[in-house]
Coordinates of C-alpha atoms (C1' of nucleotides) and ligand atoms in Angstrom, one line a residue:
Chain Z
M1 CA -11.7 -16.9 33.6
D2 CA -8.0 -16.7 34.3
Q3 CA -6.6 -13.2 34.0
N4 CA -7.8 -10.6 31.6
K5 CA -4.8 -9.0 32.4
I6 CA -2.6 -10.4 29.7
P7 CA -2.2 -8.1 26.9
Q8 CA -3.6 -9.2 23.5
A9 CA -0.3 -8.9 21.8
T10 CA 1.1 -11.2 24.3
A11 CA -1.6 -13.8 24.0
K12 CA -1.0 -13.9 20.1
R13 CA 2.6 -14.9 20.8
L14 CA 2.1 -17.7 23.2
P15 CA 1.4 -20.5 20.7
L16 CA 4.5 -19.5 19.0
Y17 CA 6.5 -19.9 22.3
Y18 CA 4.8 -23.1 23.0
R19 CA 5.8 -24.6 19.6
F20 CA 9.2 -23.6 19.9
L21 CA 9.6 -25.0 23.3
N22 CA 8.3 -28.2 22.0
N23 CA 11.0 -28.3 19.4
L24 CA 13.5 -27.6 22.1
Q25 CA 12.5 -30.4 24.3
H26 CA 12.6 -32.7 21.3
Q27 CA 16.2 -31.6 20.7
G28 CA 16.8 -32.8 24.4
K29 CA 17.5 -29.2 25.6
T30 CA 16.9 -28.6 29.3
R31 CA 17.5 -24.9 29.7
V32 CA 16.9 -21.9 27.5
S33 CA 17.5 -18.1 27.9
S34 CA 15.3 -15.3 26.6
K35 CA 18.2 -14.5 24.2
E36 CA 18.1 -17.9 22.5
L37 CA 14.3 -17.8 22.4
S38 CA 14.6 -14.4 20.9
D39 CA 16.8 -15.6 18.0
A40 CA 14.6 -18.5 17.3
V41 CA 11.1 -16.7 17.2
K42 CA 12.5 -13.3 16.2
V43 CA 10.9 -11.4 19.1
D44 CA 12.8 -9.0 21.2
S45 CA 14.2 -10.8 24.3
A46 CA 12.8 -8.0 26.7
T47 CA 9.6 -8.6 25.2
I48 CA 9.8 -12.4 25.8
R49 CA 10.7 -11.8 29.5
R50 CA 7.8 -9.3 29.9
D51 CA 5.4 -11.8 28.1
F52 CA 6.5 -14.6 30.6
S53 CA 6.3 -12.2 33.5
Y54 CA 2.6 -11.9 33.2
F55 CA 2.3 -15.5 34.4
G56 CA 4.7 -14.9 37.3
A57 CA 8.4 -15.7 37.8
L58 CA 9.0 -18.6 35.4
G59 CA 12.6 -18.4 35.1
K60 CA 15.7 -18.1 37.4
K61 CA 18.1 -15.2 37.3
G62 CA 21.4 -16.1 35.9
Y63 CA 20.1 -19.2 34.7
G64 CA 17.3 -18.8 32.2
Y65 CA 14.2 -21.0 31.9
N66 CA 13.9 -24.7 32.4
V67 CA 12.5 -26.1 29.2
E68 CA 10.4 -28.8 30.8
Y69 CA 8.8 -26.7 33.4
L70 CA 8.2 -23.8 30.8
L71 CA 6.7 -26.2 28.5
G72 CA 4.4 -27.7 31.2
F73 CA 3.3 -24.4 32.3
F74 CA 2.2 -23.3 28.8
R75 CA 0.7 -26.6 28.1
K76 CA -1.6 -25.9 30.9
T77 CA -2.2 -22.3 30.1
L78 CA -2.9 -23.0 26.5
D79 CA -5.3 -25.8 27.3
Q80 CA -3.1 -28.2 25.3
D81 CA -4.7 -31.1 26.9
E82 CA -8.3 -30.3 25.9
L83 CA -9.2 -30.8 22.3
T84 CA -11.1 -28.1 20.6
E85 CA -13.4 -29.3 17.7
V86 CA -13.5 -27.2 14.5
A87 CA -15.7 -27.3 11.7
L88 CA -14.7 -26.2 8.2
I89 CA -17.1 -24.5 5.9
G90 CA -16.2 -24.8 2.1
V91 CA -14.1 -27.5 0.9
G92 CA -12.5 -25.7 -2.1
N93 CA -8.8 -24.8 -2.9
L94 CA -8.2 -23.5 0.6
G95 CA -10.5 -25.7 2.5
T96 CA -9.0 -28.9 1.0
A97 CA -5.5 -27.7 1.9
F98 CA -6.6 -27.3 5.6
L99 CA -8.2 -30.7 5.6
N100 CA -5.4 -32.5 4.5
Y101 CA -3.1 -30.6 7.0
N102 CA -5.5 -30.5 9.7
F103 CA -3.2 -28.7 12.2
V104 CA -2.1 -32.1 13.5
K105 CA 1.4 -31.3 14.3
N106 CA 1.2 -29.2 17.5
N107 CA -2.3 -28.6 18.2
N108 CA -5.2 -28.9 20.6
T109 CA -7.5 -28.3 17.6
K110 CA -8.9 -30.6 15.1
I111 CA -11.1 -30.2 12.1
V112 CA -13.8 -32.8 12.8
M113 CA -16.3 -32.2 10.0
A114 CA -16.6 -30.1 6.9
F115 CA -19.4 -28.7 4.8
D116 CA -19.9 -27.9 1.2
T117 CA -22.6 -27.5 -1.5
D118 CA -20.9 -29.3 -4.3
P119 CA -22.6 -32.8 -4.8
E120 CA -19.4 -34.3 -5.8
K121 CA -17.8 -33.5 -2.6
V122 CA -20.6 -34.0 -0.3
G123 CA -20.6 -37.7 1.2
T124 CA -16.8 -38.1 0.6
E125 CA -13.9 -37.6 3.1
I126 CA -10.7 -35.9 3.0
G127 CA -8.1 -37.0 5.4
G128 CA -10.8 -38.8 7.3
I129 CA -12.9 -36.0 7.9
P130 CA -16.5 -36.4 6.5
I131 CA -17.9 -33.7 4.2
Y132 CA -21.6 -33.0 4.7
H133 CA -23.9 -30.9 2.6
I134 CA -24.3 -27.4 4.1
D135 CA -28.0 -27.9 4.4
D136 CA -27.2 -30.5 7.1
L137 CA -25.2 -27.8 9.1
E138 CA -27.9 -27.3 11.8
G139 CA -28.1 -31.1 12.3
K140 CA -24.6 -31.9 12.5
I141 CA -22.7 -29.0 14.0
S142 CA -23.9 -29.0 17.5
G143 CA -21.4 -28.7 20.2
V144 CA -18.6 -27.5 17.7
K145 CA -17.8 -23.9 18.8
V146 CA -15.2 -22.9 16.3
A147 CA -15.6 -22.7 12.5
I148 CA -13.1 -22.0 9.6
L149 CA -14.6 -20.1 6.6
T150 CA -13.4 -20.8 3.3
I151 CA -16.3 -20.3 0.9
P152 CA -16.9 -17.7 -1.6
A153 CA -17.3 -14.0 -0.1
S154 CA -20.9 -13.8 -1.4
E155 CA -21.8 -16.8 0.8
A156 CA -20.1 -15.5 3.9
D157 CA -22.8 -13.4 5.6
S158 CA -25.6 -15.9 5.1
V159 CA -23.5 -19.0 6.3
T160 CA -22.2 -16.9 9.3
D161 CA -25.9 -16.1 10.4
R162 CA -26.5 -19.7 10.4
L163 CA -23.2 -20.5 12.5
V164 CA -24.3 -17.7 14.9
T165 CA -27.7 -19.2 15.3
K166 CA -26.3 -22.5 16.0
G167 CA -24.1 -21.0 18.9
I168 CA -20.7 -20.8 17.4
S169 CA -18.1 -18.8 19.5
G170 CA -15.3 -18.1 17.1
I171 CA -14.8 -17.9 13.2
L172 CA -11.5 -18.0 11.4
N173 CA -12.6 -16.1 8.4
F174 CA -10.5 -16.5 5.1
T175 CA -13.1 -14.9 2.9
P176 CA -12.5 -11.2 2.0
A177 CA -15.9 -10.4 3.4
R178 CA -15.9 -8.6 6.8
I179 CA -18.7 -10.4 8.3
T180 CA -21.0 -9.1 11.0
V181 CA -21.6 -11.0 14.1
P182 CA -23.1 -10.3 17.7
E183 CA -20.8 -9.2 20.2
H184 CA -20.3 -12.4 21.9
V185 CA -18.8 -14.1 18.8
R186 CA -15.1 -13.6 18.0
V187 CA -13.9 -13.2 14.4
H188 CA -10.3 -13.5 13.3
H189 CA -9.9 -12.1 9.8
I190 CA -6.9 -13.7 7.7
D191 CA -7.0 -11.9 4.4
L192 CA -4.4 -13.3 2.2
A193 CA -4.7 -11.1 -0.7
V194 CA -4.4 -8.0 1.6
E195 CA -1.4 -9.7 3.2
L196 CA 0.3 -10.0 -0.1
Q197 CA -0.5 -6.5 -1.1
A198 CA 0.5 -5.0 2.3
L199 CA 3.9 -6.8 1.7
V200 CA 4.2 -5.2 -1.7
Y201 CA 3.4 -1.8 -0.3
F202 CA 5.9 -2.0 2.4
L203 CA 8.7 -3.0 -0.1
K204 CA 8.0 0.0 -2.2
H205 CA 7.4 2.5 0.4
Y206 CA 9.5 1.5 3.4
P207 CA 12.9 0.8 2.1
L208 CA 14.8 -1.2 4.7
D209 CA 17.8 0.7 5.5
Chain O
M1 CA 10.3 7.1 -1.5
D2 CA 6.9 8.7 -0.5
Q3 CA 6.3 9.3 3.0
N4 CA 7.8 7.3 5.7
K5 CA 5.4 9.0 7.9
I6 CA 2.5 6.7 7.5
P7 CA 2.1 4.6 10.5
Q8 CA 2.6 0.7 9.7
A9 CA -0.9 0.0 11.1
T10 CA -2.4 2.4 8.5
A11 CA -0.4 1.0 5.7
K12 CA -1.7 -2.6 6.5
R13 CA -5.2 -1.3 6.1
L14 CA -4.8 0.4 2.8
P15 CA -5.5 -2.6 0.7
L16 CA -8.6 -3.3 2.6
Y17 CA -9.9 0.2 1.8
Y18 CA -8.9 -0.1 -1.7
R19 CA -10.8 -3.3 -2.2
F20 CA -14.0 -2.0 -0.5
L21 CA -13.8 1.2 -2.6
N22 CA -13.7 -1.0 -5.7
N23 CA -16.8 -2.7 -4.6
L24 CA -18.6 0.6 -4.0
Q25 CA -17.8 1.9 -7.4
H26 CA -19.0 -1.3 -9.0
Q27 CA -22.2 -0.7 -7.1
G28 CA -22.4 2.7 -8.7
K29 CA -22.0 4.6 -5.4
T30 CA -20.5 8.1 -5.8
R31 CA -20.1 9.0 -2.1
V32 CA -19.3 7.5 0.9
S33 CA -18.8 8.5 4.7
S34 CA -16.3 7.1 7.2
K35 CA -19.2 5.8 9.1
E36 CA -20.3 3.7 6.2
L37 CA -16.8 2.4 5.5
S38 CA -16.4 1.6 9.2
D39 CA -19.5 -0.5 9.1
A40 CA -18.2 -2.4 6.0
V41 CA -14.7 -3.0 6.9
K42 CA -15.0 -3.2 10.8
V43 CA -12.6 -0.4 11.5
D44 CA -13.6 2.4 13.8
S45 CA -14.6 5.5 11.9
A46 CA -12.3 7.8 13.7
T47 CA -9.4 5.4 12.5
I48 CA -10.4 5.6 9.2
R49 CA -10.5 9.4 8.9
R50 CA -7.1 9.5 10.7
D51 CA -5.7 6.9 8.1
F52 CA -7.0 9.0 5.2
S53 CA -5.7 12.3 6.8
Y54 CA -2.1 10.9 6.5
F55 CA -2.6 11.6 2.8
G56 CA -4.1 15.0 3.1
A57 CA -7.5 16.2 3.0
L58 CA -9.3 13.7 0.8
G59 CA -12.9 14.3 1.8
K60 CA -15.4 17.2 2.2
K61 CA -16.8 18.1 5.6
G62 CA -20.5 17.5 5.8
Y63 CA -20.2 15.4 2.7
G64 CA -18.0 12.6 3.1
Y65 CA -15.6 11.1 0.4
N66 CA -16.2 10.9 -3.3
V67 CA -15.7 7.4 -4.3
E68 CA -14.1 7.9 -7.6
Y69 CA -11.7 10.4 -6.3
L70 CA -10.7 8.3 -3.3
L71 CA -10.3 5.2 -5.4
G72 CA -8.2 6.9 -8.0
F73 CA -5.9 8.3 -5.2
F74 CA -5.4 4.9 -3.6
R75 CA -4.9 3.2 -7.0
K76 CA -1.9 5.5 -7.4
T77 CA -0.7 5.2 -3.7
L78 CA -1.0 1.4 -3.7
D79 CA 0.7 1.2 -7.2
Q80 CA -2.2 -0.7 -8.7
D81 CA -1.1 0.0 -12.2
E82 CA 2.4 -1.8 -11.9
L83 CA 2.4 -5.5 -11.7
T84 CA 4.5 -7.2 -9.1
E85 CA 5.6 -10.6 -10.0
V86 CA 5.7 -13.3 -7.4
A87 CA 7.3 -16.7 -7.2
L88 CA 5.7 -19.5 -5.3
I89 CA 8.1 -22.2 -3.7
G90 CA 6.5 -25.4 -2.8
V91 CA 3.5 -26.8 -4.7
G92 CA 1.7 -28.9 -2.1
N93 CA -1.7 -28.4 -0.3
L94 CA -1.3 -24.7 0.3
G95 CA 0.8 -23.9 -2.7
T96 CA -1.7 -25.4 -5.0
A97 CA -4.4 -23.4 -3.5
F98 CA -2.6 -20.3 -4.0
L99 CA -1.7 -21.2 -7.5
N100 CA -5.5 -21.8 -8.5
Y101 CA -6.6 -18.6 -6.7
N102 CA -3.6 -16.6 -8.1
F103 CA -5.0 -13.3 -6.4
V104 CA -6.5 -12.3 -9.6
K105 CA -9.5 -10.7 -8.4
N106 CA -8.3 -7.3 -7.3
N107 CA -4.6 -7.2 -7.5
N108 CA -1.3 -5.7 -8.7
T109 CA 0.3 -8.9 -7.8
K110 CA 0.7 -12.2 -9.8
I111 CA 2.3 -15.4 -9.3
V112 CA 4.3 -16.1 -12.5
M113 CA 6.3 -19.2 -11.8
A114 CA 6.3 -21.9 -9.0
F115 CA 9.1 -24.3 -7.8
D116 CA 9.0 -27.7 -6.4
T117 CA 11.0 -30.9 -5.9
D118 CA 8.4 -33.3 -6.8
P119 CA 9.2 -34.9 -10.3
E120 CA 5.5 -35.6 -10.8
K121 CA 4.7 -31.7 -10.5
V122 CA 7.9 -30.2 -12.1
G123 CA 7.2 -29.6 -15.9
T124 CA 3.4 -29.3 -15.3
E125 CA 1.5 -26.1 -15.0
I126 CA -1.3 -25.2 -12.5
G127 CA -3.7 -22.3 -13.6
G128 CA -1.3 -21.7 -16.4
I129 CA 1.8 -21.1 -14.3
P130 CA 4.7 -23.2 -15.0
I131 CA 6.2 -25.4 -12.2
Y132 CA 10.0 -25.7 -12.3
H133 CA 12.4 -27.9 -10.3
I134 CA 13.8 -26.0 -7.4
D135 CA 17.2 -26.6 -8.8
D136 CA 16.5 -24.3 -11.4
L137 CA 15.6 -21.5 -9.1
E138 CA 18.7 -19.5 -9.8
G139 CA 18.3 -19.7 -13.4
K140 CA 14.6 -18.7 -13.6
I141 CA 13.9 -16.4 -10.8
S142 CA 15.8 -13.3 -11.9
G143 CA 13.8 -10.0 -11.7
V144 CA 11.2 -11.5 -9.3
K145 CA 11.4 -9.7 -6.0
V146 CA 8.6 -11.4 -4.0
A147 CA 8.3 -15.1 -3.0
I148 CA 5.7 -16.9 -1.2
L149 CA 7.1 -19.8 0.8
T150 CA 5.0 -22.9 1.1
I151 CA 7.4 -25.6 1.7
P152 CA 8.0 -27.9 4.6
A153 CA 9.4 -26.1 7.7
S154 CA 12.8 -28.1 7.4
E155 CA 13.5 -26.7 3.9
A156 CA 12.7 -23.0 4.9
D157 CA 16.2 -21.9 5.9
S158 CA 18.1 -23.4 2.9
V159 CA 15.7 -22.1 0.4
T160 CA 15.5 -18.7 2.0
D161 CA 19.3 -18.4 1.7
R162 CA 19.0 -19.1 -2.0
L163 CA 16.3 -16.7 -2.7
V164 CA 18.2 -14.0 -0.6
T165 CA 21.3 -14.7 -2.6
K166 CA 19.2 -14.2 -5.8
G167 CA 18.2 -10.7 -4.5
I168 CA 14.7 -11.3 -3.3
S169 CA 13.2 -8.4 -1.5
G170 CA 10.2 -9.9 0.2
I171 CA 8.9 -13.3 1.5
L172 CA 5.5 -14.2 2.6
N173 CA 6.3 -17.1 4.8
F174 CA 3.7 -19.8 5.5
T175 CA 6.0 -22.2 7.1
P176 CA 6.2 -22.4 10.8
A177 CA 10.0 -21.7 10.7
R178 CA 11.1 -18.2 11.7
I179 CA 13.4 -17.6 8.9
T180 CA 16.6 -15.5 9.2
V181 CA 17.2 -12.9 6.6
P182 CA 19.5 -9.9 6.1
E183 CA 18.2 -6.5 7.1
H184 CA 17.2 -5.4 3.7
V185 CA 14.8 -8.4 3.2
R186 CA 11.3 -8.1 4.5
V187 CA 9.5 -11.1 5.7
H188 CA 5.9 -11.5 6.7
H189 CA 5.0 -14.5 8.6
I190 CA 1.6 -15.9 8.3
D191 CA 1.4 -18.8 10.7
L192 CA -1.9 -20.5 10.3
A193 CA -1.6 -22.9 13.2
V194 CA -0.7 -20.1 15.6
E195 CA -3.8 -18.1 14.4
L196 CA -6.1 -20.9 15.1
Q197 CA -4.5 -21.6 18.4
A198 CA -4.6 -18.0 19.4
L199 CA -8.4 -17.8 18.3
V200 CA -9.1 -20.8 20.6
Y201 CA -7.0 -19.2 23.4
F202 CA -9.0 -15.8 23.2
L203 CA -12.2 -17.6 23.2
K204 CA -11.5 -19.4 26.5
H205 CA -9.6 -16.5 28.4
Y206 CA -11.1 -13.5 27.0
P207 CA -14.9 -14.0 27.2
L208 CA -16.7 -11.3 25.2
D209 CA -18.9 -9.4 27.6
Chain V
dT1 C1' 35.4 -18.7 49.2
dA2 C1' 35.8 -15.1 45.9
dT3 C1' 35.2 -13.6 41.4
dA4 C1' 33.5 -13.5 36.8
dA5 C1' 30.0 -14.0 33.5
dG6 C1' 25.2 -14.8 32.6
dT7 C1' 20.4 -13.8 32.9
dC8 C1' 16.1 -12.8 34.9
dG9 C1' 12.2 -9.6 36.4
dT10 C1' 10.6 -5.1 36.3
dG11 C1' 10.4 0.1 37.1
dA12 C1' 10.7 3.7 34.0
dT13 C1' 10.6 5.3 29.5
dT14 C1' 9.5 5.5 24.9
dA15 C1' 6.9 4.7 20.9
dA16 C1' 2.8 3.5 18.5
dT17 C1' -2.1 3.2 17.9
dT18 C1' -6.6 4.1 18.9
dT19 C1' -10.3 6.9 20.4
dC20 C1' -12.8 11.0 22.1
dA21 C1' -14.9 15.0 21.1
dC22 C1' -15.6 19.2 18.7
dA23 C1' -14.9 23.4 15.7
dA24 C1' -15.5 24.0 10.9
dT25 C1' -17.8 23.1 6.7
dT26 C1' -21.1 21.3 3.4
dA27 C1' -25.5 19.9 1.5
dA28 C1' -30.3 19.8 1.4
dG29 C1' -34.6 21.3 2.7
dT30 C1' -38.0 24.8 3.5
Chain T
dA1 C1' -31.7 33.0 3.1
dC2 C1' -32.0 30.4 6.9
dT3 C1' -32.0 26.2 9.5
dT4 C1' -31.0 21.5 10.4
dA5 C1' -28.4 17.5 9.9
dA6 C1' -24.4 15.3 8.5
dT7 C1' -19.5 14.6 8.3
dT8 C1' -14.8 15.9 8.0
dG9 C1' -9.9 16.7 10.0
dT10 C1' -7.4 16.9 14.0
dG11 C1' -5.7 18.4 18.9
dA12 C1' -5.7 16.2 22.8
dA13 C1' -6.2 12.1 25.8
dA14 C1' -6.2 7.3 26.5
dT15 C1' -4.7 2.8 25.7
dT16 C1' -1.6 -0.5 24.2
dA17 C1' 2.8 -2.3 23.3
dA18 C1' 7.9 -2.3 23.0
dT19 C1' 12.2 -1.3 24.7
dC20 C1' 15.7 0.3 28.0
dA21 C1' 18.5 -0.4 31.7
dC22 C1' 19.8 -2.3 36.1
dG23 C1' 19.6 -4.4 40.6
dA24 C1' 19.5 -9.0 42.3
dC25 C1' 20.4 -13.6 41.9
dT26 C1' 22.6 -18.0 39.9
dT27 C1' 26.1 -20.7 38.2
dA28 C1' 30.7 -22.0 37.2
dT29 C1' 35.4 -21.8 37.8
dA30 C1' 39.6 -21.1 40.1
Ligands
NAD1 N1 -7.4 -20.0 -2.5 C1 -6.7 -18.9 -2.1 O1 -5.5 -18.9 -2.2 C2 -7.2 -17.7 -1.4 C3 -6.5 -16.7 -1.2 C4 -7.2 -15.5 -0.7 C5 -8.6 -15.6 -0.3 N2 -9.2 -16.6 -0.5 C6 -10.6 -16.7 -0.2 O2 -10.9 -17.9 0.5 C7 -12.3 -18.3 0.1 C8 -12.1 -19.7 -0.5 O3 -11.2 -19.7 -1.6 P1 -11.0 -20.9 -2.5 O4 -10.0 -20.6 -3.4 O5 -10.9 -22.3 -1.6 O6 -12.5 -21.0 -3.2 P2 -13.1 -22.2 -4.0 O7 -14.1 -21.6 -4.9 O8 -12.0 -23.0 -4.5 O9 -13.9 -23.0 -2.9 C9 -15.1 -22.5 -2.3 C10 -15.9 -23.9 -1.8 O10 -16.9 -23.2 -1.1 C11 -18.3 -24.1 -1.6 N3 -19.3 -23.4 -1.3 C12 -19.9 -22.4 -1.9 N4 -20.9 -22.1 -1.3 C13 -21.1 -22.7 -0.2 C14 -22.0 -22.6 0.8 N5 -23.0 -21.8 0.8 N6 -21.9 -23.4 1.8 C15 -20.7 -24.3 1.8 N7 -19.8 -24.4 0.9 C16 -20.0 -23.7 -0.2 C17 -17.7 -24.5 -3.0 O11 -18.6 -25.7 -3.4 C18 -16.3 -24.6 -3.1 O12 -16.0 -26.0 -2.8 C19 -12.8 -17.3 -0.8 O13 -13.7 -16.4 -0.2 C20 -11.6 -16.6 -1.4 O14 -11.8 -15.2 -1.7 C21 -8.6 -17.8 -1.2
NAD2 N1 -1.7 -26.9 4.4 C1 -2.1 -26.2 5.6 O1 -3.3 -26.1 5.8 C2 -1.0 -25.4 6.3 C3 -1.4 -24.8 7.6 C4 -0.6 -24.3 8.3 C5 0.9 -24.2 8.0 N2 1.3 -24.9 6.9 C6 2.6 -24.8 6.5 O2 2.7 -24.5 5.1 C7 3.9 -25.2 4.6 C8 3.2 -26.0 3.5 O3 2.1 -26.9 3.9 P1 1.6 -27.9 2.8 O4 0.4 -28.5 3.4 O5 1.4 -27.2 1.5 O6 2.7 -28.9 2.7 P2 2.9 -30.1 1.5 O7 3.8 -31.1 2.1 O8 1.7 -30.4 0.9 O9 3.7 -29.2 0.3 C9 5.0 -29.0 0.5 C10 5.6 -28.9 -0.9 O10 6.9 -28.4 -1.1 C11 7.6 -29.3 -2.0 N3 9.1 -29.3 -1.5 C12 9.7 -29.9 -0.5 N4 10.8 -29.5 -0.4 C13 11.1 -28.5 -1.2 C14 12.2 -27.8 -1.6 N5 13.3 -27.9 -1.0 N6 12.0 -26.8 -2.6 C15 10.7 -26.7 -3.2 N7 9.7 -27.4 -2.9 C16 10.0 -28.2 -2.0 C17 7.1 -30.8 -1.7 O11 7.4 -31.4 -2.9 C18 5.5 -30.4 -1.7 O12 5.0 -30.3 -2.9 C19 4.4 -26.2 5.6 O13 5.6 -25.6 6.2 C20 3.3 -26.3 6.6 O14 3.8 -26.3 7.8 C21 0.3 -25.4 6.1

DNA sequence: TATAAGTCGTGATTAATTTCACAATTAAGT
DNA sequence: ACTTAATTGTGAAATTAATCACGACTTATA
């Protein structure tokens, strides 16, 4: 697969760059400098140039970057033309918000099915996405490689095991539980309560200037 | 203020440690080793020991850490006894989810008011929290230092300016907009679409073993 | 054509973070 | 009391990421 040489910190910024380049193109801009990008996405311009340079020389000295070219390049790099199907597990407060939103705007990702235990939800649709009973997970989820976990923390381990057994590759975990998975499965934790507490901690202990 | 010496990476993990120590205490455990903590929170045990060491020698060699002592220490460090009031701006899909949840479980934080433009929402309550019209922001928000932003991206800049004018210190920004703020204001971006895309990118380009 | 202003790509440097690895210490068992 | 197993705290090394700073090149303009 491609280059493993790209630093993880860079990889995490790529979708951000891509989205902003899309905006630029919609605005009809044809060229952009690392300085302009920097102001917009709040990443140091040297870091942006360095990030881009891992993919080769994408810009022109004294000129900047051609928006269309750069966008096309990132479209390929980020596999924007392939759709990655996603399953959502747990149609509660957060899950419902994600179903309604469904990451339509920019993405190469789409939630295609959801699961819950609540008989009132099972059998209905939200945003056109069917909600199945979690007991039907094994029958329905084949082929889907990515799951979003928005169930109670107490359910996280057992549901994760079932997802892993069905061959899931990646999990975006919103529960506070730090789930255990085999090595070949990638988990990204998004822990909203921790994020809020961390912000508060920084405010109190890291006064800004 | 305390020590600025604590690395930011460490500071971000503190709420996580705290929550897990709480769980341990509820389970009646009185001692814990960095290895056990490591298994639970998925952070290398050496990193945990290093993190703790910034606060002094909190454990005992050959024994581990006393749960009650450690918990008490972090309670103070994380200001768990002071309540930080939070305002939520934008009661849509995400905002409603946050209001219902309200970070009650562990936290020293509480959403105390919400704002929206939608006349159907203004004047109602969700989870006991009143929803005001955004036009009343300036009159109502005094004293609140932290805001959660869950409005459309197009509104992010103008609302941010108003928050800054009213003296906000920290913003948890869920919009895709990279907002501009003065130096003394801290913004944490949580960009869910980017998180999902980054996960997908890692799956395709960083095969795990 | 010459000049000035702008901007990239990158070597070198610095900073931040993680991990290794082990002496020192403790607890527990015999 | 002695031995064994466990576990911390931390210096040193390794890894990862961010930033500086400048030569080389591009464009625009006179
Ligand atoms: N809502 C928030 O703002 C918020 C913030 C931080 C963290 N979280 C975490 O996100 C997760 C979801 O939060 P929420 O507020 O949406 O909770 P919720 O209780 O509203 O929703 C959970 C949903 O999962 C379903 N469910 C329960 N067990 C299930 C199972 N075994 N299989 C499938 N579905 C199952 C429930 O029926 C419910 O619909 C929780 O772990 C919570 O701690 C939520
Ligand atoms: N819902 C998701 O899953 C999701 C995922 C990723 C990012 N986001 C981002 O989070 C933000 C909120 O998403 P959402 O799905 O909740 O959107 P939404 O449209 O459901 O909610 C936005 C709410 O903000 C209110 N609003 C509009 N202008 C306002 C203003 N000036 N002041 C106060 N309130 C105002 C609207 O009335 C609405 O209730 C968006 O920026 C979105 O891009 C959402």
